[in-house]
């Protein structure tokens, strides 16, 4: 694998070079050509031309391609992790965890490819037999964000290949090199030409709109911000394209008065600092029973203050850089605005001088009406709010347009389950700081998205159901 990606397998791009930057020091890691609208339409043509023959391959053959991709990705994990760390800024430990997670989507969907079940039964009034089968939905456009450049791509490519769909992948322009490396790896795993094509238009808007207007594109799978998701849903509606939307989050992290504080703080450190806080699943609002709030905030602040902030590949780094200076400055302004609204900084809270898109681990103590609690911070900032009852914690947690994941900590499992059932989110983590798993359905309620990735549901985002009614 190389990060010299000027002429890469499956990449349709003929335009001017785009520099990919290491956000920890501003250096250029590599350059890739930008895709024109014509390149993007050429990618659609390529995907459409490969569609029928790929769909006709047996599930076992497609599953074995994914299995080989899993094995290659595992064998090359260290090199891939270093690339992810450099272009994204995250620490190497997080990048290694991402590559392992990303590879698991290939393994999971290699197993799902051969388990696409249907239905066969007599109609209730006995006048026919109901047969339900599935067809691949067809050419799918996959758009991914920069925060998990490998896993967000494999979470879509895995089920698409398992289902028999050809795809066009459009990665975020901050992190295209990881996507190019994955497409290269898929070619070596035996995925035929034309099944996975990559495009890198910039700016993305016009080229993506043009692809969505092409009648050969049947499906859009998007992971990114709710703002862009809304825009794409409107565009997809013109041709009633199938959509899967994995959008923003604003995860509440609830700690009840009977929680084990060591467990809660350890969970908070994972839920907050994994990926430097740049995760849609990142704990974004901490609601803690008033009797333990001060002690929880004190212990969390001590743990956060002990983290070493350094470029992602540095030994002992516990927090890397944000993906860009712009992204880091967004975090800094959210913190500054929260302080102007009365938040008290317990640790961190000051943007460091010098090179690199760094922002320190920060803990804030604040009231429930502070505006930062309505924003997806996407950085290492933990706002802590004291609450007076389980019901208040639930009400505050649910008072959001987002509903991706929630966290609950308590020593009483029945109490956790009562709270979990009341939370308006697609996922609930109980006494754990991370629950993402390729074998489980990932997705949100409300404006956090539509559809599910992973689990048994993931492959169905790339399948159409066909009901055949017949008298047999
Ligand atoms: P973003 O700005 O929405 O960008 C995501 C992707 O959309 C990128 O490839 C981007 O391309 C592209 N894009 C931007 N504007 C577009 C437009 N007008 N038309 C078509 N495509 C467009 O999100 P991000 O900043 O990369 O990622 C952070 C967001 O992703 C957060 O909100 C996070 O919660 C969310 N996320 C959600 C999940 C989930 O599973 N729910 C997982 C990870 C991240 P360019 O790079 O070229 O702009």
mmCIF file with all atom_site columns, C-alpha atoms in Angstrom, residues 198-402:
data_model
loop_
_atom_site.group_PDB
_atom_site.id
_atom_site.type_symbol
_atom_site.label_atom_id
_atom_site.label_alt_id
_atom_site.label_comp_id
_atom_site.label_asym_id
_atom_site.label_entity_id
_atom_site.label_seq_id
_atom_site.pdbx_PDB_ins_code
_atom_site.Cartn_x
_atom_site.Cartn_y
_atom_site.Cartn_z
_atom_site.occupancy
_atom_site.B_iso_or_equiv
_atom_site.pdbx_formal_charge
_atom_site.auth_seq_id
_atom_site.auth_comp_id
_atom_site.auth_asym_id
_atom_site.auth_atom_id
_atom_site.pdbx_PDB_model_num
ATOM 1   C CA . UNK A 1 198 ? -14.183 6.345  -6.120  1.00 0.00 ? 198 UNK A CA 1
ATOM 2   C CA . UNK A 1 199 ? -14.744 10.018 -6.933  1.00 0.00 ? 199 UNK A CA 1
ATOM 3   C CA . UNK A 1 200 ? -13.314 13.122 -5.269  1.00 0.00 ? 200 UNK A CA 1
ATOM 4   C CA . UNK A 1 201 ? -15.229 16.161 -6.504  1.00 0.00 ? 201 UNK A CA 1
ATOM 5   C CA . UNK A 1 202 ? -14.583 19.458 -4.712  1.00 0.00 ? 202 UNK A CA 1
ATOM 6   C CA . UNK A 1 203 ? -16.760 21.245 -3.828  1.00 0.00 ? 203 UNK A CA 1
ATOM 7   C CA . UNK A 1 204 ? -19.007 18.205 -3.551  1.00 0.00 ? 204 UNK A CA 1
ATOM 8   C CA . UNK A 1 205 ? -22.439 19.783 -3.981  1.00 0.00 ? 205 UNK A CA 1
ATOM 9   C CA . UNK A 1 206 ? -22.872 20.178 -7.751  1.00 0.00 ? 206 UNK A CA 1
ATOM 10  C CA . UNK A 1 207 ? -21.255 16.884 -8.723  1.00 0.00 ? 207 UNK A CA 1
ATOM 11  C CA . UNK A 1 208 ? -23.281 14.926 -6.152  1.00 0.00 ? 208 UNK A CA 1
ATOM 12  C CA . UNK A 1 209 ? -26.513 16.612 -7.306  1.00 0.00 ? 209 UNK A CA 1
ATOM 13  C CA . UNK A 1 210 ? -25.634 15.683 -10.884 1.00 0.00 ? 210 UNK A CA 1
ATOM 14  C CA . UNK A 1 211 ? -25.101 12.023 -9.925  1.00 0.00 ? 211 UNK A CA 1
ATOM 15  C CA . UNK A 1 212 ? -28.380 11.970 -7.996  1.00 0.00 ? 212 UNK A CA 1
ATOM 16  C CA . UNK A 1 213 ? -30.210 13.198 -11.104 1.00 0.00 ? 213 UNK A CA 1
ATOM 17  C CA . UNK A 1 214 ? -28.805 10.299 -13.150 1.00 0.00 ? 214 UNK A CA 1
ATOM 18  C CA . UNK A 1 215 ? -31.540 7.636  -13.443 1.00 0.00 ? 215 UNK A CA 1
ATOM 19  C CA . UNK A 1 216 ? -28.953 4.849  -13.132 1.00 0.00 ? 216 UNK A CA 1
ATOM 20  C CA . UNK A 1 217 ? -28.296 5.830  -9.482  1.00 0.00 ? 217 UNK A CA 1
ATOM 21  C CA . UNK A 1 218 ? -30.867 3.993  -7.340  1.00 0.00 ? 218 UNK A CA 1
ATOM 22  C CA . UNK A 1 219 ? -29.651 4.403  -3.798  1.00 0.00 ? 219 UNK A CA 1
ATOM 23  C CA . UNK A 1 220 ? -27.892 6.983  -1.627  1.00 0.00 ? 220 UNK A CA 1
ATOM 24  C CA . UNK A 1 221 ? -26.143 5.994  1.581   1.00 0.00 ? 221 UNK A CA 1
ATOM 25  C CA . UNK A 1 222 ? -24.870 9.049  3.433   1.00 0.00 ? 222 UNK A CA 1
ATOM 26  C CA . UNK A 1 223 ? -22.971 9.485  6.679   1.00 0.00 ? 223 UNK A CA 1
ATOM 27  C CA . UNK A 1 224 ? -22.293 13.028 7.783   1.00 0.00 ? 224 UNK A CA 1
ATOM 28  C CA . UNK A 1 225 ? -23.904 16.067 9.308   1.00 0.00 ? 225 UNK A CA 1
ATOM 29  C CA . UNK A 1 226 ? -27.666 16.452 9.670   1.00 0.00 ? 226 UNK A CA 1
ATOM 30  C CA . UNK A 1 227 ? -27.406 19.724 7.748   1.00 0.00 ? 227 UNK A CA 1
ATOM 31  C CA . UNK A 1 228 ? -25.959 18.071 4.609   1.00 0.00 ? 228 UNK A CA 1
ATOM 32  C CA . UNK A 1 229 ? -28.212 15.026 5.124   1.00 0.00 ? 229 UNK A CA 1
ATOM 33  C CA . UNK A 1 230 ? -31.319 17.244 4.948   1.00 0.00 ? 230 UNK A CA 1
ATOM 34  C CA . UNK A 1 231 ? -30.053 18.810 1.733   1.00 0.00 ? 231 UNK A CA 1
ATOM 35  C CA . UNK A 1 232 ? -29.394 15.407 0.153   1.00 0.00 ? 232 UNK A CA 1
ATOM 36  C CA . UNK A 1 233 ? -32.788 14.053 1.248   1.00 0.00 ? 233 UNK A CA 1
ATOM 37  C CA . UNK A 1 234 ? -34.429 16.932 -0.613  1.00 0.00 ? 234 UNK A CA 1
ATOM 38  C CA . UNK A 1 235 ? -32.400 16.159 -3.726  1.00 0.00 ? 235 UNK A CA 1
ATOM 39  C CA . UNK A 1 236 ? -33.059 12.428 -3.481  1.00 0.00 ? 236 UNK A CA 1
ATOM 40  C CA . UNK A 1 237 ? -36.787 13.111 -3.287  1.00 0.00 ? 237 UNK A CA 1
ATOM 41  C CA . UNK A 1 238 ? -36.838 14.393 -6.900  1.00 0.00 ? 238 UNK A CA 1
ATOM 42  C CA . UNK A 1 239 ? -36.291 10.855 -8.173  1.00 0.00 ? 239 UNK A CA 1
ATOM 43  C CA . UNK A 1 240 ? -37.546 9.072  -5.031  1.00 0.00 ? 240 UNK A CA 1
ATOM 44  C CA . UNK A 1 241 ? -34.133 7.469  -4.552  1.00 0.00 ? 241 UNK A CA 1
ATOM 45  C CA . UNK A 1 242 ? -33.752 5.017  -1.674  1.00 0.00 ? 242 UNK A CA 1
ATOM 46  C CA . UNK A 1 243 ? -31.776 6.664  1.123   1.00 0.00 ? 243 UNK A CA 1
ATOM 47  C CA . UNK A 1 244 ? -29.925 5.620  4.273   1.00 0.00 ? 244 UNK A CA 1
ATOM 48  C CA . UNK A 1 245 ? -28.920 8.529  6.479   1.00 0.00 ? 245 UNK A CA 1
ATOM 49  C CA . UNK A 1 246 ? -26.441 8.275  9.360   1.00 0.00 ? 246 UNK A CA 1
ATOM 50  C CA . UNK A 1 247 ? -26.414 11.833 10.675  1.00 0.00 ? 247 UNK A CA 1
ATOM 51  C CA . UNK A 1 248 ? -25.349 13.919 13.635  1.00 0.00 ? 248 UNK A CA 1
ATOM 52  C CA . UNK A 1 249 ? -25.631 13.091 17.312  1.00 0.00 ? 249 UNK A CA 1
ATOM 53  C CA . UNK A 1 250 ? -25.790 14.883 20.649  1.00 0.00 ? 250 UNK A CA 1
ATOM 54  C CA . UNK A 1 251 ? -25.401 11.971 23.044  1.00 0.00 ? 251 UNK A CA 1
ATOM 55  C CA . UNK A 1 252 ? -26.535 12.363 26.659  1.00 0.00 ? 252 UNK A CA 1
ATOM 56  C CA . UNK A 1 253 ? -24.409 10.561 29.262  1.00 0.00 ? 253 UNK A CA 1
ATOM 57  C CA . UNK A 1 254 ? -26.498 9.961  32.387  1.00 0.00 ? 254 UNK A CA 1
ATOM 58  C CA . UNK A 1 255 ? -24.860 9.048  35.700  1.00 0.00 ? 255 UNK A CA 1
ATOM 59  C CA . UNK A 1 256 ? -27.345 8.132  38.443  1.00 0.00 ? 256 UNK A CA 1
ATOM 60  C CA . UNK A 1 257 ? -26.618 8.427  42.158  1.00 0.00 ? 257 UNK A CA 1
ATOM 61  C CA . UNK A 1 258 ? -26.019 4.688  42.675  1.00 0.00 ? 258 UNK A CA 1
ATOM 62  C CA . UNK A 1 259 ? -23.471 4.395  39.840  1.00 0.00 ? 259 UNK A CA 1
ATOM 63  C CA . UNK A 1 260 ? -19.993 3.094  40.520  1.00 0.00 ? 260 UNK A CA 1
ATOM 64  C CA . UNK A 1 261 ? -18.010 6.278  39.973  1.00 0.00 ? 261 UNK A CA 1
ATOM 65  C CA . UNK A 1 262 ? -14.832 4.557  38.778  1.00 0.00 ? 262 UNK A CA 1
ATOM 66  C CA . UNK A 1 263 ? -16.858 2.726  36.116  1.00 0.00 ? 263 UNK A CA 1
ATOM 67  C CA . UNK A 1 264 ? -18.697 5.917  35.161  1.00 0.00 ? 264 UNK A CA 1
ATOM 68  C CA . UNK A 1 265 ? -15.502 7.982  34.834  1.00 0.00 ? 265 UNK A CA 1
ATOM 69  C CA . UNK A 1 266 ? -13.766 5.223  32.843  1.00 0.00 ? 266 UNK A CA 1
ATOM 70  C CA . UNK A 1 267 ? -16.832 5.019  30.580  1.00 0.00 ? 267 UNK A CA 1
ATOM 71  C CA . UNK A 1 268 ? -16.929 8.795  30.238  1.00 0.00 ? 268 UNK A CA 1
ATOM 72  C CA . UNK A 1 269 ? -13.283 8.898  29.176  1.00 0.00 ? 269 UNK A CA 1
ATOM 73  C CA . UNK A 1 270 ? -13.986 6.415  26.377  1.00 0.00 ? 270 UNK A CA 1
ATOM 74  C CA . UNK A 1 271 ? -17.301 7.944  25.322  1.00 0.00 ? 271 UNK A CA 1
ATOM 75  C CA . UNK A 1 272 ? -15.777 11.421 25.313  1.00 0.00 ? 272 UNK A CA 1
ATOM 76  C CA . UNK A 1 273 ? -12.196 10.967 24.163  1.00 0.00 ? 273 UNK A CA 1
ATOM 77  C CA . UNK A 1 274 ? -12.417 8.094  21.663  1.00 0.00 ? 274 UNK A CA 1
ATOM 78  C CA . UNK A 1 275 ? -11.484 9.672  18.337  1.00 0.00 ? 275 UNK A CA 1
ATOM 79  C CA . UNK A 1 276 ? -10.696 12.912 20.212  1.00 0.00 ? 276 UNK A CA 1
ATOM 80  C CA . UNK A 1 277 ? -14.428 13.441 20.707  1.00 0.00 ? 277 UNK A CA 1
ATOM 81  C CA . UNK A 1 278 ? -14.983 13.589 16.921  1.00 0.00 ? 278 UNK A CA 1
ATOM 82  C CA . UNK A 1 279 ? -17.542 10.794 16.882  1.00 0.00 ? 279 UNK A CA 1
ATOM 83  C CA . UNK A 1 280 ? -21.270 10.956 16.230  1.00 0.00 ? 280 UNK A CA 1
ATOM 84  C CA . UNK A 1 281 ? -21.498 8.672  19.282  1.00 0.00 ? 281 UNK A CA 1
ATOM 85  C CA . UNK A 1 282 ? -19.369 10.954 21.485  1.00 0.00 ? 282 UNK A CA 1
ATOM 86  C CA . UNK A 1 283 ? -20.876 11.775 24.872  1.00 0.00 ? 283 UNK A CA 1
ATOM 87  C CA . UNK A 1 284 ? -21.857 15.412 24.401  1.00 0.00 ? 284 UNK A CA 1
ATOM 88  C CA . UNK A 1 285 ? -23.904 16.243 27.513  1.00 0.00 ? 285 UNK A CA 1
ATOM 89  C CA . UNK A 1 286 ? -23.287 14.773 30.968  1.00 0.00 ? 286 UNK A CA 1
ATOM 90  C CA . UNK A 1 287 ? -26.357 14.692 33.235  1.00 0.00 ? 287 UNK A CA 1
ATOM 91  C CA . UNK A 1 288 ? -25.280 13.602 36.714  1.00 0.00 ? 288 UNK A CA 1
ATOM 92  C CA . UNK A 1 289 ? -27.352 13.138 39.897  1.00 0.00 ? 289 UNK A CA 1
ATOM 93  C CA . UNK A 1 290 ? -26.791 16.219 42.045  1.00 0.00 ? 290 UNK A CA 1
ATOM 94  C CA . UNK A 1 291 ? -25.481 14.263 45.069  1.00 0.00 ? 291 UNK A CA 1
ATOM 95  C CA . UNK A 1 292 ? -22.502 12.924 43.063  1.00 0.00 ? 292 UNK A CA 1
ATOM 96  C CA . UNK A 1 293 ? -22.133 15.604 40.357  1.00 0.00 ? 293 UNK A CA 1
ATOM 97  C CA . UNK A 1 294 ? -19.283 17.479 42.019  1.00 0.00 ? 294 UNK A CA 1
ATOM 98  C CA . UNK A 1 295 ? -17.295 14.329 42.763  1.00 0.00 ? 295 UNK A CA 1
ATOM 99  C CA . UNK A 1 296 ? -17.905 12.951 39.239  1.00 0.00 ? 296 UNK A CA 1
ATOM 100 C CA . UNK A 1 297 ? -16.776 16.246 37.661  1.00 0.00 ? 297 UNK A CA 1
ATOM 101 C CA . UNK A 1 298 ? -13.699 16.340 39.919  1.00 0.00 ? 298 UNK A CA 1
ATOM 102 C CA . UNK A 1 299 ? -12.633 12.799 39.002  1.00 0.00 ? 299 UNK A CA 1
ATOM 103 C CA . UNK A 1 300 ? -13.409 13.309 35.306  1.00 0.00 ? 300 UNK A CA 1
ATOM 104 C CA . UNK A 1 301 ? -11.381 16.551 35.308  1.00 0.00 ? 301 UNK A CA 1
ATOM 105 C CA . UNK A 1 302 ? -8.418  14.780 36.908  1.00 0.00 ? 302 UNK A CA 1
ATOM 106 C CA . UNK A 1 303 ? -8.562  11.990 34.313  1.00 0.00 ? 303 UNK A CA 1
ATOM 107 C CA . UNK A 1 304 ? -8.915  14.480 31.434  1.00 0.00 ? 304 UNK A CA 1
ATOM 108 C CA . UNK A 1 305 ? -6.055  16.663 32.744  1.00 0.00 ? 305 UNK A CA 1
ATOM 109 C CA . UNK A 1 306 ? -3.748  13.616 32.804  1.00 0.00 ? 306 UNK A CA 1
ATOM 110 C CA . UNK A 1 307 ? -4.116  13.047 29.043  1.00 0.00 ? 307 UNK A CA 1
ATOM 111 C CA . UNK A 1 308 ? -1.095  13.867 26.911  1.00 0.00 ? 308 UNK A CA 1
ATOM 112 C CA . UNK A 1 309 ? -2.004  15.902 23.833  1.00 0.00 ? 309 UNK A CA 1
ATOM 113 C CA . UNK A 1 310 ? 0.439   15.339 20.957  1.00 0.00 ? 310 UNK A CA 1
ATOM 114 C CA . UNK A 1 311 ? 0.567   14.427 17.244  1.00 0.00 ? 311 UNK A CA 1
ATOM 115 C CA . UNK A 1 312 ? -1.275  11.135 16.724  1.00 0.00 ? 312 UNK A CA 1
ATOM 116 C CA . UNK A 1 313 ? 1.795   8.997  15.985  1.00 0.00 ? 313 UNK A CA 1
ATOM 117 C CA . UNK A 1 314 ? 3.673   10.155 19.124  1.00 0.00 ? 314 UNK A CA 1
ATOM 118 C CA . UNK A 1 315 ? 4.279   7.467  21.755  1.00 0.00 ? 315 UNK A CA 1
ATOM 119 C CA . UNK A 1 316 ? 2.042   8.019  24.752  1.00 0.00 ? 316 UNK A CA 1
ATOM 120 C CA . UNK A 1 317 ? -0.290  10.481 23.002  1.00 0.00 ? 317 UNK A CA 1
ATOM 121 C CA . UNK A 1 318 ? -3.790  10.243 24.476  1.00 0.00 ? 318 UNK A CA 1
ATOM 122 C CA . UNK A 1 319 ? -5.342  12.976 22.350  1.00 0.00 ? 319 UNK A CA 1
ATOM 123 C CA . UNK A 1 320 ? -4.345  13.946 18.810  1.00 0.00 ? 320 UNK A CA 1
ATOM 124 C CA . UNK A 1 321 ? -5.266  16.884 16.606  1.00 0.00 ? 321 UNK A CA 1
ATOM 125 C CA . UNK A 1 322 ? -8.685  17.812 15.241  1.00 0.00 ? 322 UNK A CA 1
ATOM 126 C CA . UNK A 1 323 ? -9.002  17.189 11.514  1.00 0.00 ? 323 UNK A CA 1
ATOM 127 C CA . UNK A 1 324 ? -8.342  20.841 10.636  1.00 0.00 ? 324 UNK A CA 1
ATOM 128 C CA . UNK A 1 325 ? -7.694  24.247 12.146  1.00 0.00 ? 325 UNK A CA 1
ATOM 129 C CA . UNK A 1 326 ? -11.241 25.249 11.157  1.00 0.00 ? 326 UNK A CA 1
ATOM 130 C CA . UNK A 1 327 ? -12.727 22.301 13.042  1.00 0.00 ? 327 UNK A CA 1
ATOM 131 C CA . UNK A 1 328 ? -10.549 23.063 16.103  1.00 0.00 ? 328 UNK A CA 1
ATOM 132 C CA . UNK A 1 329 ? -11.594 26.720 16.057  1.00 0.00 ? 329 UNK A CA 1
ATOM 133 C CA . UNK A 1 330 ? -15.261 25.658 15.996  1.00 0.00 ? 330 UNK A CA 1
ATOM 134 C CA . UNK A 1 331 ? -14.698 23.715 19.231  1.00 0.00 ? 331 UNK A CA 1
ATOM 135 C CA . UNK A 1 332 ? -12.901 26.693 20.805  1.00 0.00 ? 332 UNK A CA 1
ATOM 136 C CA . UNK A 1 333 ? -15.735 29.091 19.943  1.00 0.00 ? 333 UNK A CA 1
ATOM 137 C CA . UNK A 1 334 ? -18.351 26.735 21.387  1.00 0.00 ? 334 UNK A CA 1
ATOM 138 C CA . UNK A 1 335 ? -16.421 26.616 24.662  1.00 0.00 ? 335 UNK A CA 1
ATOM 139 C CA . UNK A 1 336 ? -15.905 30.393 24.702  1.00 0.00 ? 336 UNK A CA 1
ATOM 140 C CA . UNK A 1 337 ? -19.621 30.976 24.101  1.00 0.00 ? 337 UNK A CA 1
ATOM 141 C CA . UNK A 1 338 ? -20.545 28.525 26.862  1.00 0.00 ? 338 UNK A CA 1
ATOM 142 C CA . UNK A 1 339 ? -18.272 30.387 29.302  1.00 0.00 ? 339 UNK A CA 1
ATOM 143 C CA . UNK A 1 340 ? -19.896 33.682 28.276  1.00 0.00 ? 340 UNK A CA 1
ATOM 144 C CA . UNK A 1 341 ? -23.194 32.009 29.251  1.00 0.00 ? 341 UNK A CA 1
ATOM 145 C CA . UNK A 1 342 ? -21.929 31.079 32.720  1.00 0.00 ? 342 UNK A CA 1
ATOM 146 C CA . UNK A 1 343 ? -20.088 27.745 32.248  1.00 0.00 ? 343 UNK A CA 1
ATOM 147 C CA . UNK A 1 344 ? -17.190 27.216 34.668  1.00 0.00 ? 344 UNK A CA 1
ATOM 148 C CA . UNK A 1 345 ? -14.028 25.636 33.203  1.00 0.00 ? 345 UNK A CA 1
ATOM 149 C CA . UNK A 1 346 ? -12.782 22.822 35.486  1.00 0.00 ? 346 UNK A CA 1
ATOM 150 C CA . UNK A 1 347 ? -9.896  21.842 33.214  1.00 0.00 ? 347 UNK A CA 1
ATOM 151 C CA . UNK A 1 348 ? -8.660  22.833 29.737  1.00 0.00 ? 348 UNK A CA 1
ATOM 152 C CA . UNK A 1 349 ? -10.691 25.444 27.881  1.00 0.00 ? 349 UNK A CA 1
ATOM 153 C CA . UNK A 1 350 ? -7.761  27.344 26.352  1.00 0.00 ? 350 UNK A CA 1
ATOM 154 C CA . UNK A 1 351 ? -6.796  27.038 22.690  1.00 0.00 ? 351 UNK A CA 1
ATOM 155 C CA . UNK A 1 352 ? -3.041  26.370 22.575  1.00 0.00 ? 352 UNK A CA 1
ATOM 156 C CA . UNK A 1 353 ? -0.736  28.584 20.554  1.00 0.00 ? 353 UNK A CA 1
ATOM 157 C CA . UNK A 1 354 ? 1.529   27.015 17.937  1.00 0.00 ? 354 UNK A CA 1
ATOM 158 C CA . UNK A 1 355 ? 1.157   24.681 14.987  1.00 0.00 ? 355 UNK A CA 1
ATOM 159 C CA . UNK A 1 356 ? -1.384  21.907 14.755  1.00 0.00 ? 356 UNK A CA 1
ATOM 160 C CA . UNK A 1 357 ? -5.148  21.718 15.189  1.00 0.00 ? 357 UNK A CA 1
ATOM 161 C CA . UNK A 1 358 ? -5.033  20.939 18.900  1.00 0.00 ? 358 UNK A CA 1
ATOM 162 C CA . UNK A 1 359 ? -7.634  21.576 21.580  1.00 0.00 ? 359 UNK A CA 1
ATOM 163 C CA . UNK A 1 360 ? -7.098  20.296 25.129  1.00 0.00 ? 360 UNK A CA 1
ATOM 164 C CA . UNK A 1 361 ? -9.308  17.906 27.117  1.00 0.00 ? 361 UNK A CA 1
ATOM 165 C CA . UNK A 1 362 ? -11.865 20.209 28.741  1.00 0.00 ? 362 UNK A CA 1
ATOM 166 C CA . UNK A 1 363 ? -14.496 19.793 31.443  1.00 0.00 ? 363 UNK A CA 1
ATOM 167 C CA . UNK A 1 364 ? -17.194 22.415 32.022  1.00 0.00 ? 364 UNK A CA 1
ATOM 168 C CA . UNK A 1 365 ? -19.679 22.720 34.852  1.00 0.00 ? 365 UNK A CA 1
ATOM 169 C CA . UNK A 1 366 ? -22.832 24.473 33.680  1.00 0.00 ? 366 UNK A CA 1
ATOM 170 C CA . UNK A 1 367 ? -26.611 24.886 33.845  1.00 0.00 ? 367 UNK A CA 1
ATOM 171 C CA . UNK A 1 368 ? -29.027 22.909 31.717  1.00 0.00 ? 368 UNK A CA 1
ATOM 172 C CA . UNK A 1 369 ? -29.888 25.909 29.545  1.00 0.00 ? 369 UNK A CA 1
ATOM 173 C CA . UNK A 1 370 ? -26.319 26.586 28.368  1.00 0.00 ? 370 UNK A CA 1
ATOM 174 C CA . UNK A 1 371 ? -26.334 26.796 24.535  1.00 0.00 ? 371 UNK A CA 1
ATOM 175 C CA . UNK A 1 372 ? -23.359 24.418 24.118  1.00 0.00 ? 372 UNK A CA 1
ATOM 176 C CA . UNK A 1 373 ? -25.684 21.569 25.148  1.00 0.00 ? 373 UNK A CA 1
ATOM 177 C CA . UNK A 1 374 ? -27.667 21.990 21.923  1.00 0.00 ? 374 UNK A CA 1
ATOM 178 C CA . UNK A 1 375 ? -24.565 21.682 19.710  1.00 0.00 ? 375 UNK A CA 1
ATOM 179 C CA . UNK A 1 376 ? -22.635 18.653 18.507  1.00 0.00 ? 376 UNK A CA 1
ATOM 180 C CA . UNK A 1 377 ? -19.222 19.656 19.922  1.00 0.00 ? 377 UNK A CA 1
ATOM 181 C CA . UNK A 1 378 ? -17.157 17.043 18.025  1.00 0.00 ? 378 UNK A CA 1
ATOM 182 C CA . UNK A 1 379 ? -14.163 17.627 20.279  1.00 0.00 ? 379 UNK A CA 1
ATOM 183 C CA . UNK A 1 380 ? -12.704 16.738 23.708  1.00 0.00 ? 380 UNK A CA 1
ATOM 184 C CA . UNK A 1 381 ? -15.123 18.857 25.734  1.00 0.00 ? 381 UNK A CA 1
ATOM 185 C CA . UNK A 1 382 ? -17.316 17.425 28.506  1.00 0.00 ? 382 UNK A CA 1
ATOM 186 C CA . UNK A 1 383 ? -20.117 19.686 29.801  1.00 0.00 ? 383 UNK A CA 1
ATOM 187 C CA . UNK A 1 384 ? -21.442 18.456 33.183  1.00 0.00 ? 384 UNK A CA 1
ATOM 188 C CA . UNK A 1 385 ? -24.930 19.372 34.444  1.00 0.00 ? 385 UNK A CA 1
ATOM 189 C CA . UNK A 1 386 ? -26.322 18.372 37.862  1.00 0.00 ? 386 UNK A CA 1
ATOM 190 C CA . UNK A 1 387 ? -29.862 16.918 37.813  1.00 0.00 ? 387 UNK A CA 1
ATOM 191 C CA . UNK A 1 388 ? -32.355 16.225 40.617  1.00 0.00 ? 388 UNK A CA 1
ATOM 192 C CA . UNK A 1 389 ? -34.093 13.039 39.422  1.00 0.00 ? 389 UNK A CA 1
ATOM 193 C CA . UNK A 1 390 ? -34.096 10.253 36.847  1.00 0.00 ? 390 UNK A CA 1
ATOM 194 C CA . UNK A 1 391 ? -37.097 11.918 35.211  1.00 0.00 ? 391 UNK A CA 1
ATOM 195 C CA . UNK A 1 392 ? -35.264 15.218 34.867  1.00 0.00 ? 392 UNK A CA 1
ATOM 196 C CA . UNK A 1 393 ? -32.258 13.434 33.295  1.00 0.00 ? 393 UNK A CA 1
ATOM 197 C CA . UNK A 1 394 ? -34.566 11.656 30.830  1.00 0.00 ? 394 UNK A CA 1
ATOM 198 C CA . UNK A 1 395 ? -36.449 14.854 29.960  1.00 0.00 ? 395 UNK A CA 1
ATOM 199 C CA . UNK A 1 396 ? -33.221 16.780 29.332  1.00 0.00 ? 396 UNK A CA 1
ATOM 200 C CA . UNK A 1 397 ? -31.726 13.877 27.354  1.00 0.00 ? 397 UNK A CA 1
ATOM 201 C CA . UNK A 1 398 ? -34.801 13.733 25.113  1.00 0.00 ? 398 UNK A CA 1
ATOM 202 C CA . UNK A 1 399 ? -34.994 17.507 24.620  1.00 0.00 ? 399 UNK A CA 1
ATOM 203 C CA . UNK A 1 400 ? -32.922 17.354 21.429  1.00 0.00 ? 400 UNK A CA 1
ATOM 204 C CA . UNK A 1 401 ? -33.570 17.068 17.712  1.00 0.00 ? 401 UNK A CA 1
ATOM 205 C CA . UNK A 1 402 ? -30.938 14.294 17.721  1.00 0.00 ? 402 UNK A CA 1
#
